[in-house]
GROMACS .gro file of C-alpha atoms in nm:
model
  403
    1UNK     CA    1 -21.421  16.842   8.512
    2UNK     CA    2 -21.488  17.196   8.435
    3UNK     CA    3 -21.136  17.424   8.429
    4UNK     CA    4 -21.005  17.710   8.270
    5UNK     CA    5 -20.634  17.697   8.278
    6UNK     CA    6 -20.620  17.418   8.091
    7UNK     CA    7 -20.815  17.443   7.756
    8UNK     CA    8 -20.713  17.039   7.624
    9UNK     CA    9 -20.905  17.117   7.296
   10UNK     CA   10 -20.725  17.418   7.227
   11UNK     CA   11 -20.392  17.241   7.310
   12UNK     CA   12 -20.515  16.961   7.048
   13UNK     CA   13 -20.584  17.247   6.788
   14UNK     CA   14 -20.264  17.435   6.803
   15UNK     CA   15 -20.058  17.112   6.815
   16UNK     CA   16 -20.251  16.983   6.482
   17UNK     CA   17 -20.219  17.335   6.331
   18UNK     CA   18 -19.820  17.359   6.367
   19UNK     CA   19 -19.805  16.978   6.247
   20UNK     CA   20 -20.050  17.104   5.928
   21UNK     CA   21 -19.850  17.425   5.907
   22UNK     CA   22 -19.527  17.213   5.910
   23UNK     CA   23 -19.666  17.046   5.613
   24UNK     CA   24 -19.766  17.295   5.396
   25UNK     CA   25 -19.411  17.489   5.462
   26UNK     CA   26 -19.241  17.184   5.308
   27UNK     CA   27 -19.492  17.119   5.027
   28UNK     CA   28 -19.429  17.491   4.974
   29UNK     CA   29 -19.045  17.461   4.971
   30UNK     CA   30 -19.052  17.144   4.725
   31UNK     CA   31 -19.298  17.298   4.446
   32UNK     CA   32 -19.066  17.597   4.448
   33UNK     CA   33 -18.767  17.431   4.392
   34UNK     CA   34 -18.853  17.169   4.195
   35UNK     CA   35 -18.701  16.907   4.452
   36UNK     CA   36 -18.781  16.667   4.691
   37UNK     CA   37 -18.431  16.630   4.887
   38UNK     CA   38 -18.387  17.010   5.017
   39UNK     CA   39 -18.188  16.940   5.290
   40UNK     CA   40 -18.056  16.602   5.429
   41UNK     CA   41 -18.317  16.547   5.625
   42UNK     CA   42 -18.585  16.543   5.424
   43UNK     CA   43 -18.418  16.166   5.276
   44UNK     CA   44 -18.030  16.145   5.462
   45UNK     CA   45 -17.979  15.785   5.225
   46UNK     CA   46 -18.108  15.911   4.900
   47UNK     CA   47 -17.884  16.252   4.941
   48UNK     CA   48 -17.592  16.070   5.038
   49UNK     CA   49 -17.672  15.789   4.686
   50UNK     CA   50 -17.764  16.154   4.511
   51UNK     CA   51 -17.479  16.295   4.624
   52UNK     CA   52 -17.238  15.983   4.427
   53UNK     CA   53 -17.493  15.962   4.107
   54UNK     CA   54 -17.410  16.363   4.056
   55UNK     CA   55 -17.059  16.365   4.080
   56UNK     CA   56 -17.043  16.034   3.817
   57UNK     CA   57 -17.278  16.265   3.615
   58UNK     CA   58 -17.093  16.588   3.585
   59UNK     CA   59 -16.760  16.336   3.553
   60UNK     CA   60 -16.913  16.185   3.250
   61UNK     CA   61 -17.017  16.541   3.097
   62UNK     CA   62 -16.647  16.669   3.153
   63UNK     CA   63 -16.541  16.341   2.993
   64UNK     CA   64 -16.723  16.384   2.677
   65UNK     CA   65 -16.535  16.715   2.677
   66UNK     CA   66 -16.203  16.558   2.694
   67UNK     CA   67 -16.254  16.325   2.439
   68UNK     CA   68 -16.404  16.562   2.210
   69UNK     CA   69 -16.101  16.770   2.257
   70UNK     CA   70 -15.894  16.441   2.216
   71UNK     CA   71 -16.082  16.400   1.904
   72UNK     CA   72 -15.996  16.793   1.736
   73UNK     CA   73 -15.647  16.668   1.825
   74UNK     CA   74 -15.615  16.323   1.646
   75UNK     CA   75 -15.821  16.539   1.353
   76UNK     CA   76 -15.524  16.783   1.345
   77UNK     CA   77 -15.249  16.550   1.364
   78UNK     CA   78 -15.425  16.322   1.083
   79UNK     CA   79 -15.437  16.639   0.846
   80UNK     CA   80 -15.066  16.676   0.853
   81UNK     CA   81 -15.009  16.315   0.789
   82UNK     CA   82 -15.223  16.414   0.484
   83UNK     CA   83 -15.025  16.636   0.372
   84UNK     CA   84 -14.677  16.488   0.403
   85UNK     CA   85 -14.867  16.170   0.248
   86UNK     CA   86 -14.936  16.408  -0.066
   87UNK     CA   87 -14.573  16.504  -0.039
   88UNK     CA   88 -14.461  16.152  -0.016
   89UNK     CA   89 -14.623  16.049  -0.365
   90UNK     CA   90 -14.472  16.355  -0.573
   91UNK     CA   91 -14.126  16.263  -0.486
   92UNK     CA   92 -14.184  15.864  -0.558
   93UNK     CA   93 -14.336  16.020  -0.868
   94UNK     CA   94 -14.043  16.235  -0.971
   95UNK     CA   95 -13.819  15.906  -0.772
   96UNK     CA   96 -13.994  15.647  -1.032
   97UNK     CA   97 -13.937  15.945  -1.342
   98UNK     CA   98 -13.544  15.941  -1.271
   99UNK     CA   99 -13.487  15.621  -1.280
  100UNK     CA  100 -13.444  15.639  -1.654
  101UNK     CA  101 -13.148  15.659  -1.857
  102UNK     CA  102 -13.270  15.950  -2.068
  103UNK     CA  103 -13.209  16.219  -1.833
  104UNK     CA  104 -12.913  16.446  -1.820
  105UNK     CA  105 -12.710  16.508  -1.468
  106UNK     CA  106 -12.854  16.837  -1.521
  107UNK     CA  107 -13.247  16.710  -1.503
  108UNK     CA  108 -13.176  16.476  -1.239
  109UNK     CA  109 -13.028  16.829  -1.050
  110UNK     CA  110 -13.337  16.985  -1.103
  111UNK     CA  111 -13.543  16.684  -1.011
  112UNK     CA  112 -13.342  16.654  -0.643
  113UNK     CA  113 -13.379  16.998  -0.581
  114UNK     CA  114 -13.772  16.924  -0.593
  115UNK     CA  115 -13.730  16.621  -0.351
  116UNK     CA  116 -13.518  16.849  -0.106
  117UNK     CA  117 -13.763  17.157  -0.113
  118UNK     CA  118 -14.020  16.872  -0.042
  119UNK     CA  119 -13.837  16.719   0.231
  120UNK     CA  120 -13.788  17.042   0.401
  121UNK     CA  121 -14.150  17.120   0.397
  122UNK     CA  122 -14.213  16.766   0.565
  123UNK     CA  123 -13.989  16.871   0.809
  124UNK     CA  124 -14.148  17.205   0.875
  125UNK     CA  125 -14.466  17.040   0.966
  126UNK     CA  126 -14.352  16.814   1.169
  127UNK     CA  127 -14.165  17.060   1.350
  128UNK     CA  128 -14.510  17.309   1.376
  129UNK     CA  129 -14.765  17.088   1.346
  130UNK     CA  130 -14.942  17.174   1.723
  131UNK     CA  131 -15.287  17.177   1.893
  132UNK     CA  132 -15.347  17.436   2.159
  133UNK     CA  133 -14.954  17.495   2.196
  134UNK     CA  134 -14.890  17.080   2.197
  135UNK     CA  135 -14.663  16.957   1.929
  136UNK     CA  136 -14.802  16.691   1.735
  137UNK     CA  137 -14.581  16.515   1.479
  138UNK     CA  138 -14.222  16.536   1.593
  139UNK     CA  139 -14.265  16.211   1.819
  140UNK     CA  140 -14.278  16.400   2.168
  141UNK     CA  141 -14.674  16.334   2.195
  142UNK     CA  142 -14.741  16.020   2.413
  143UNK     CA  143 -15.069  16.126   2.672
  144UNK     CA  144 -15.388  16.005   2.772
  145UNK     CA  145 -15.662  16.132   2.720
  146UNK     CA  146 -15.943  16.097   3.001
  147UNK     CA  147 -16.235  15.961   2.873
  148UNK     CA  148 -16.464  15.844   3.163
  149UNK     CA  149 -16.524  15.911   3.494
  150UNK     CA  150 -16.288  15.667   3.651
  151UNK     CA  151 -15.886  15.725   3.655
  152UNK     CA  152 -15.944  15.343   3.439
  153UNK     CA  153 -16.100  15.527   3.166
  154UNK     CA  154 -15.833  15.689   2.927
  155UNK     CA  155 -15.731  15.622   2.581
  156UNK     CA  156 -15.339  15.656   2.517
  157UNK     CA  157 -15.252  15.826   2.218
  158UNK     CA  158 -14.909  15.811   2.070
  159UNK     CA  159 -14.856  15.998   1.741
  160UNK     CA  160 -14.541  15.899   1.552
  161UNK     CA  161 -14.244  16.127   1.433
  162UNK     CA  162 -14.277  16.224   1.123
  163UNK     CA  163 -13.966  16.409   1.029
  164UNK     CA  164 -13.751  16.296   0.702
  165UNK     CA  165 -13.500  16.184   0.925
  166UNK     CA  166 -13.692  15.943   1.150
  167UNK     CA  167 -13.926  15.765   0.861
  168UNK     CA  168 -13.863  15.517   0.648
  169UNK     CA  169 -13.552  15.351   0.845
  170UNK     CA  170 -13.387  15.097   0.620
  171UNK     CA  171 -13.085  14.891   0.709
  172UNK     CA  172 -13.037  14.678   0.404
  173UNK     CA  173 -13.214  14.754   0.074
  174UNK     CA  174 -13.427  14.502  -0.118
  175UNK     CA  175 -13.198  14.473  -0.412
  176UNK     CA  176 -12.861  14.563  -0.448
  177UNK     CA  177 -12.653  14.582  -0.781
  178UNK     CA  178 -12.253  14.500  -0.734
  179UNK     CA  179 -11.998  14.751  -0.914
  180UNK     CA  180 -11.636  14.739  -0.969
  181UNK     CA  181 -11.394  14.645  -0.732
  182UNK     CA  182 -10.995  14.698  -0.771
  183UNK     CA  183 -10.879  14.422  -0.959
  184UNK     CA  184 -10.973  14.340  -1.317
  185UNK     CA  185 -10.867  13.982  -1.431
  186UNK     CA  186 -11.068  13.674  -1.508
  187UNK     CA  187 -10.906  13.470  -1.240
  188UNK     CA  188 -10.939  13.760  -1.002
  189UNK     CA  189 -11.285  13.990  -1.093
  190UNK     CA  190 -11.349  14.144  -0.750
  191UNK     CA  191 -11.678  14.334  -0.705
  192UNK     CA  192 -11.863  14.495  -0.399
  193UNK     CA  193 -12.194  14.552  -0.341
  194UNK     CA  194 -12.408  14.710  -0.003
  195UNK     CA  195 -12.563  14.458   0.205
  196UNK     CA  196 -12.909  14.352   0.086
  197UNK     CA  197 -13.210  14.144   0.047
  198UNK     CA  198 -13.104  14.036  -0.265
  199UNK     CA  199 -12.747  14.110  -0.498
  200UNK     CA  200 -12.697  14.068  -0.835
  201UNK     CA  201 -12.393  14.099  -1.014
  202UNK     CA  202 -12.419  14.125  -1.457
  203UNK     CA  203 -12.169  14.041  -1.666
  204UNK     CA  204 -12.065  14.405  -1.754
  205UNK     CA  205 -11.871  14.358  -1.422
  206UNK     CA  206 -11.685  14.047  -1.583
  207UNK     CA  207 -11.341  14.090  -1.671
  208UNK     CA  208 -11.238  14.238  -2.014
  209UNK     CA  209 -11.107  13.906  -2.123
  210UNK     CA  210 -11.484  13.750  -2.097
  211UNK     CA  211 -11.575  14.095  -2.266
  212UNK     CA  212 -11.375  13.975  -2.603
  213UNK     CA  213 -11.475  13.622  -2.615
  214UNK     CA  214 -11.855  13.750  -2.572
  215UNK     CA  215 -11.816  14.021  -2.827
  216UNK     CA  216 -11.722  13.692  -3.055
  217UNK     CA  217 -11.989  13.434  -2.960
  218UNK     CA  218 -12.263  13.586  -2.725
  219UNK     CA  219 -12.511  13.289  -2.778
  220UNK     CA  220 -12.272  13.060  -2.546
  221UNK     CA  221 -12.467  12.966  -2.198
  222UNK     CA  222 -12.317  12.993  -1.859
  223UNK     CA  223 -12.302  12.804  -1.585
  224UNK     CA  224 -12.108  12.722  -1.207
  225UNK     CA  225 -11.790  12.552  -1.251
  226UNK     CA  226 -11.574  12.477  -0.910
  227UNK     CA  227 -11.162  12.488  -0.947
  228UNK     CA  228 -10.970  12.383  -0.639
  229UNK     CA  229 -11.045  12.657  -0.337
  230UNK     CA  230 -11.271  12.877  -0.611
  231UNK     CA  231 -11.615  12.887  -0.621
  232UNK     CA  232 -11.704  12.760  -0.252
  233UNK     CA  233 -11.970  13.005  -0.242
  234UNK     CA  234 -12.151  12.863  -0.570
  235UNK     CA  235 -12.426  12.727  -0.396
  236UNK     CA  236 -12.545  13.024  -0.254
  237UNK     CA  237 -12.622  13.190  -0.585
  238UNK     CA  238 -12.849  13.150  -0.874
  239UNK     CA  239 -12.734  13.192  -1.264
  240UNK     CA  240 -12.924  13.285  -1.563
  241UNK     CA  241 -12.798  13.069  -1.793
  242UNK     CA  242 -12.835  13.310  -2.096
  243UNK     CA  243 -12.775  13.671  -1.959
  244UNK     CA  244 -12.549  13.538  -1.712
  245UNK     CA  245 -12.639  13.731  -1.432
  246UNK     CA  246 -12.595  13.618  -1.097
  247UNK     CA  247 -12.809  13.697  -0.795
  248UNK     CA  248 -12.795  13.541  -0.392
  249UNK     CA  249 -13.029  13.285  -0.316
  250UNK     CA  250 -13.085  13.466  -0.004
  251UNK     CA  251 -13.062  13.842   0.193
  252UNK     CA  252 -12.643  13.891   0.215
  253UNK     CA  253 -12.634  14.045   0.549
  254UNK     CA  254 -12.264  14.203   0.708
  255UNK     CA  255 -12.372  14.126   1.041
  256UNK     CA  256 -12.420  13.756   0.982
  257UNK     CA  257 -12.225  13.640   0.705
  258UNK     CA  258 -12.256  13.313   0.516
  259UNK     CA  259 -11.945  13.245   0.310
  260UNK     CA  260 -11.725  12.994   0.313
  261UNK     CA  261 -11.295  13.010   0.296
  262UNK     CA  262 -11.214  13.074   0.008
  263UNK     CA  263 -10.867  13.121  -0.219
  264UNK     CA  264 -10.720  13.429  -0.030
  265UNK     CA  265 -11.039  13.444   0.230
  266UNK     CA  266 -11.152  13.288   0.576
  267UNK     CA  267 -11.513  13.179   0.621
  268UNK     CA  268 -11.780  13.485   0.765
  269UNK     CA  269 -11.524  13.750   0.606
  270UNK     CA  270 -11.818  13.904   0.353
  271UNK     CA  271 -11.604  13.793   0.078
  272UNK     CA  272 -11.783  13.530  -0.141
  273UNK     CA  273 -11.640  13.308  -0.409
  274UNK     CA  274 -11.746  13.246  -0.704
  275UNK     CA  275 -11.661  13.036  -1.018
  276UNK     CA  276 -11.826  13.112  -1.328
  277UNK     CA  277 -11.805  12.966  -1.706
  278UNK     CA  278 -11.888  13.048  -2.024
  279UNK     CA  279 -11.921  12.806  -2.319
  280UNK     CA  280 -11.927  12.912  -2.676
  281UNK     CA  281 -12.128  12.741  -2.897
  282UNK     CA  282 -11.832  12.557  -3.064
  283UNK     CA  283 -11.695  12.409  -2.692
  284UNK     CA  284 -11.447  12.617  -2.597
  285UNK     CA  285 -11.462  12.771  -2.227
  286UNK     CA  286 -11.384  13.095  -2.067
  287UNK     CA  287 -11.395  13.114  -1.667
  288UNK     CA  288 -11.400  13.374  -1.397
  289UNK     CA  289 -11.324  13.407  -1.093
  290UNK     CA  290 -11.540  13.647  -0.901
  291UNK     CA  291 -11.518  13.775  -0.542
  292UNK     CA  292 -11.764  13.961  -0.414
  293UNK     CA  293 -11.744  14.174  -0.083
  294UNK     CA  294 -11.999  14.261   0.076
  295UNK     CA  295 -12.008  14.556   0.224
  296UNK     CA  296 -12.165  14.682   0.555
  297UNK     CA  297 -12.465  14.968   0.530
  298UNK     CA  298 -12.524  15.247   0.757
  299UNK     CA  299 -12.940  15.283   0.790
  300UNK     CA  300 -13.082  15.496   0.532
  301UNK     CA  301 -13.414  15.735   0.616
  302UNK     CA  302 -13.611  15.979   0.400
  303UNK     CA  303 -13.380  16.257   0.397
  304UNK     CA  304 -13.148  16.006   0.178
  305UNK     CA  305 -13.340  16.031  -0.086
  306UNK     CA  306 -13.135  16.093  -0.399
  307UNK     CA  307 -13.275  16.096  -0.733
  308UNK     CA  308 -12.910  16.173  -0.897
  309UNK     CA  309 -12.881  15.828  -1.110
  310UNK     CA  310 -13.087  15.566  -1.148
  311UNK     CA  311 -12.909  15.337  -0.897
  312UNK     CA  312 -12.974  15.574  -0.635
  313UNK     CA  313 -13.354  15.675  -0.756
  314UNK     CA  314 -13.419  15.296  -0.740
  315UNK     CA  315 -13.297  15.321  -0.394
  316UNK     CA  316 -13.493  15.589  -0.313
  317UNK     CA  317 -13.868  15.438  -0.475
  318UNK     CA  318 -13.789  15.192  -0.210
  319UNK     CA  319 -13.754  15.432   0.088
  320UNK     CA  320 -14.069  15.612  -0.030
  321UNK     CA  321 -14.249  15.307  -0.048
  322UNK     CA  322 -14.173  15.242   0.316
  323UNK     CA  323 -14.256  15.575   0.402
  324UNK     CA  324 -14.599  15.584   0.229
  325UNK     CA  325 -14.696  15.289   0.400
  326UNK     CA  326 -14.556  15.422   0.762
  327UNK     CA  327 -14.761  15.736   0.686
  328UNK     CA  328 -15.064  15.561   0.573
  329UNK     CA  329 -15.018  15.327   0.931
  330UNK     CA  330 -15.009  15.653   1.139
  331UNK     CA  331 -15.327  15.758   0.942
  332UNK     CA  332 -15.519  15.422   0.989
  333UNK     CA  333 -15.387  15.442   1.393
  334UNK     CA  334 -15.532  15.787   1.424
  335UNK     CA  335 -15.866  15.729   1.211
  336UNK     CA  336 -15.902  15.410   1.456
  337UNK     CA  337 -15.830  15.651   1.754
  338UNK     CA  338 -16.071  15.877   1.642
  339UNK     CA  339 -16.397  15.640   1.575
  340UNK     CA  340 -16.280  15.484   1.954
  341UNK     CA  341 -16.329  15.852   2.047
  342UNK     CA  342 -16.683  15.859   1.906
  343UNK     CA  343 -16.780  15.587   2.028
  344UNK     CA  344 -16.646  15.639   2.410
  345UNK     CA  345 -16.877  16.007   2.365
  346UNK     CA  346 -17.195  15.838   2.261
  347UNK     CA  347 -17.156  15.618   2.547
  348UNK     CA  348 -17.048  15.839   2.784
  349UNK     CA  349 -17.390  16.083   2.649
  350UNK     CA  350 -17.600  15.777   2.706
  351UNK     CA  351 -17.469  15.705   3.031
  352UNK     CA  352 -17.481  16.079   3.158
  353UNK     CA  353 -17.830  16.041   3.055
  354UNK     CA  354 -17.953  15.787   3.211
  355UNK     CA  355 -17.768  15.895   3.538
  356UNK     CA  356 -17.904  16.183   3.537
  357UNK     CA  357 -18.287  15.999   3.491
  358UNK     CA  358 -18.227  15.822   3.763
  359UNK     CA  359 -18.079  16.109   3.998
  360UNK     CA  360 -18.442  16.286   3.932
  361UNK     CA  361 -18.633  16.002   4.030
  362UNK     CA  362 -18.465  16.007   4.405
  363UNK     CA  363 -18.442  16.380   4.430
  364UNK     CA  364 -18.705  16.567   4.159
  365UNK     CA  365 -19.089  16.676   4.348
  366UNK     CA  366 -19.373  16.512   4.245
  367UNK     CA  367 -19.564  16.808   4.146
  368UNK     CA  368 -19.892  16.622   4.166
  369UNK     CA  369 -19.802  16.449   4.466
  370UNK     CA  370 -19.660  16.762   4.620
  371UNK     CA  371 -19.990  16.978   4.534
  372UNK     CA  372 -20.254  16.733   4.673
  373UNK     CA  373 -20.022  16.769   4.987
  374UNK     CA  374 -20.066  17.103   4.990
  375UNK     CA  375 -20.395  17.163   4.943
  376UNK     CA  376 -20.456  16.823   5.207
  377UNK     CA  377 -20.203  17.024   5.476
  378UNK     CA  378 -20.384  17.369   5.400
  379UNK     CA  379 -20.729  17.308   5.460
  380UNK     CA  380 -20.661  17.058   5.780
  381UNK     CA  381 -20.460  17.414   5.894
  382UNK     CA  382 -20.786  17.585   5.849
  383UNK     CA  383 -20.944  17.327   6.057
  384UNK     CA  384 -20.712  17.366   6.279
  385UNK     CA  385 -20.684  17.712   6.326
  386UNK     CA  386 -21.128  17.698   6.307
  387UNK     CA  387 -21.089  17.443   6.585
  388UNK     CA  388 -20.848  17.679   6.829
  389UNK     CA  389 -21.118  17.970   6.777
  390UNK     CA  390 -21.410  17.714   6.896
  391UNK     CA  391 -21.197  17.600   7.150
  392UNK     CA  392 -21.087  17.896   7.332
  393UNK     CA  393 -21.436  17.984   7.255
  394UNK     CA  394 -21.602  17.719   7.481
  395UNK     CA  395 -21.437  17.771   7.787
  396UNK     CA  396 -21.659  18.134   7.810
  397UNK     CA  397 -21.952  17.902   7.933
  398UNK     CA  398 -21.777  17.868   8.233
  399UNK     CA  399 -21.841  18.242   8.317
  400UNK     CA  400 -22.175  18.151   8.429
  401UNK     CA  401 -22.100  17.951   8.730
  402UNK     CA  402 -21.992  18.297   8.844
  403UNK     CA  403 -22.298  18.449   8.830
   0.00000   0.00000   0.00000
């Protein structure tokens, strides 16, 4: 049928040159933005899985921030350790150099007022030892640190107090030497002594009756003699048999006491019992009576360090041994906290990596892909556009019939 209003081939032309046209708009739009997903709906599932793979990405890349951050912190706190660890050793130094009986009051003066300028520097860093305005080593830092994408991901970090008066916390001391009591008779020596781990009581706290008859014969031996209600507690000490001196079998702790009645004494009252003679070499026999107390002992910290007599600088050796080996735990914790750090960024980096691989597979262009497109989409809307002009071209033919 021969018609002129309605030109089918040029209606198949212009339809297949908007569909090329189409084409090469969107290869056009992809090779200048480097993407395949412009707009959702060029792939509505792989935007939406996009969409979730970006915002673990960038949550992993802030991560890696936090932790490094986490890790300048756990550096900063570590370096003041360091230094009160440096701190720590000088005064067990100076601690370990009074403890000698060669020293005047005067030296020993001189050496405390080294241990208390020392002390008071430990104190000033843990009072100003901070990281962006956070305090550090006064005890007050307990936070996480968020180090993954997920509210599961943190790492707690707790940094200990470090101030003199919060390290080294000792209730009873290792060893514990007894001293004079009130009364001064061989049937009635009393001595006291501090709670400890371990007391020991010498003979220069025996009465000055045992004093003579050792003065006259001190190659007699000694040993644990019982006499009616003395010496109950024997059993719970150990005697040298030439020095004499007498330590506890076990820690003598106030709280839970473990002598027995006793002459002038109830069981569990701290005061202990105990019978002691001496035998000269020719037989004869001198005996004492000792009753030790025991006395209750408030907890003792750093800042009691005194290096004023050897009693007290042996004391004090054993709070700086504690607190050397606190400090030297807080280090370890933070060095540990610190390779965990590392190790939670060099996953994190590999997983923010390959996240980000796999986002560009769903939503990079294929270049080559994109260009054969193109060039496919361009030359099929030449055709196209050739095929409208022969179209509209044919129906002139028509014209004749009207001749």
């Amino acid at each position: 049928m021969t018609v002129i209003n309605t030109n089918i081939g040029a209606l198949h032309a212009h339809q297949y040159s908007k569909k090329a046209e189409l084409f090469v708009n969107k290869a056009l739009e992809r090779l200048s933005s480097g993407k395949r997903i412009n707009q959702a709906a060029d792939d509505a599932a792989g935007l939406a899985v996009a969409s979730k793979m970006t915002s673990q990405m960038l949550g992993m890349r802030a991560a890696v921030r936090n932790t490094q951050d986490g890790i300048s912190l756990v550096q900063t706190a570590e370096s003041g350790i360091k230094s009160i660890s440096n701190m720590l050793l000088r005064m067990r130094e100076l601690a370990v150099q009074m403890e000698n009986g060669v020293y005047t009051s005067r030296d020993r003066d001189n050496a405390q007022m080294e241990a208390n300028a020392l002390m008071q520097q430990i104190d000033k860093i843990a009072e100003t030892s901070k990281f962006n305005g956070v305090n550090l080593l006064d005890g007050s830092y307990n936070k996480q640190i968020r180090a993954g994408n997920t509210n599961a991901e943190v790492i707690n970090v707790y940094i200990d107090n470090m101030a003199s008066t919060n390290i080294a916390k000792i209730e009873a001391f290792a060893n514990e030497k007894a001293v004079n009591g009130v009364s001064n008779a061989a049937g009635n020596q009393q001595v006291t002594s501090f709670e400890a781990g371990q007391v020991s009581i010498n003979t220069s706290l025996f009465s000055d009756a045992f004093k003579g008859v050792f003065k006259d014969d001190g190659l007699g031996s000694f040993s644990f003699t019982s006499t009616a209600s003395t010496g109950g507690d024997n059993t719970l000490f150990n005697i040298d048999k030439k020095t004499g001196e007498i330590t506890s079998k076990a820690a003598l702790d106030f709280e839970t006491a473990t002598d027995t009645a006793g002459s002038g004494s109830t069981a569990g009252d701290n005061i202990y019992d105990i019978e002691v003679t001496y035998t000269t070499r020719d037989g004869s026999s001198h005996t004492e009576v000792i009753h030790l107390t025991v006395i209750d002992k408030v907890d003792s910290y750093l800042s009691n360090v005194d290096l004023t007599s050897p009693v007290t600088s042996a004391r004090s050796i054993e709070l700086l041994d504690k607190a050397l080996i606190e400090a030297s735990a807080s280090q370890s914790k933070l060095g540990a906290l610190q390779n965990r750090m590392q190790y939670t960024i060099n996953n994190l980096t590999q997983a923010a990596m390959h996240t980000e691989m796999a986002l560009g597979r769903i939503v990079d262009a294929d270049f080559s892909t994109e260009t054969m497109m193109l060039a496919k989409h361009q030359i099929l809307s030449q055709a196209a556009t050739a095929m409208l002009a022969q179209a509209n071209k044919s129906k002139q033919s028509v014209l004749a019939l009207l001749q």
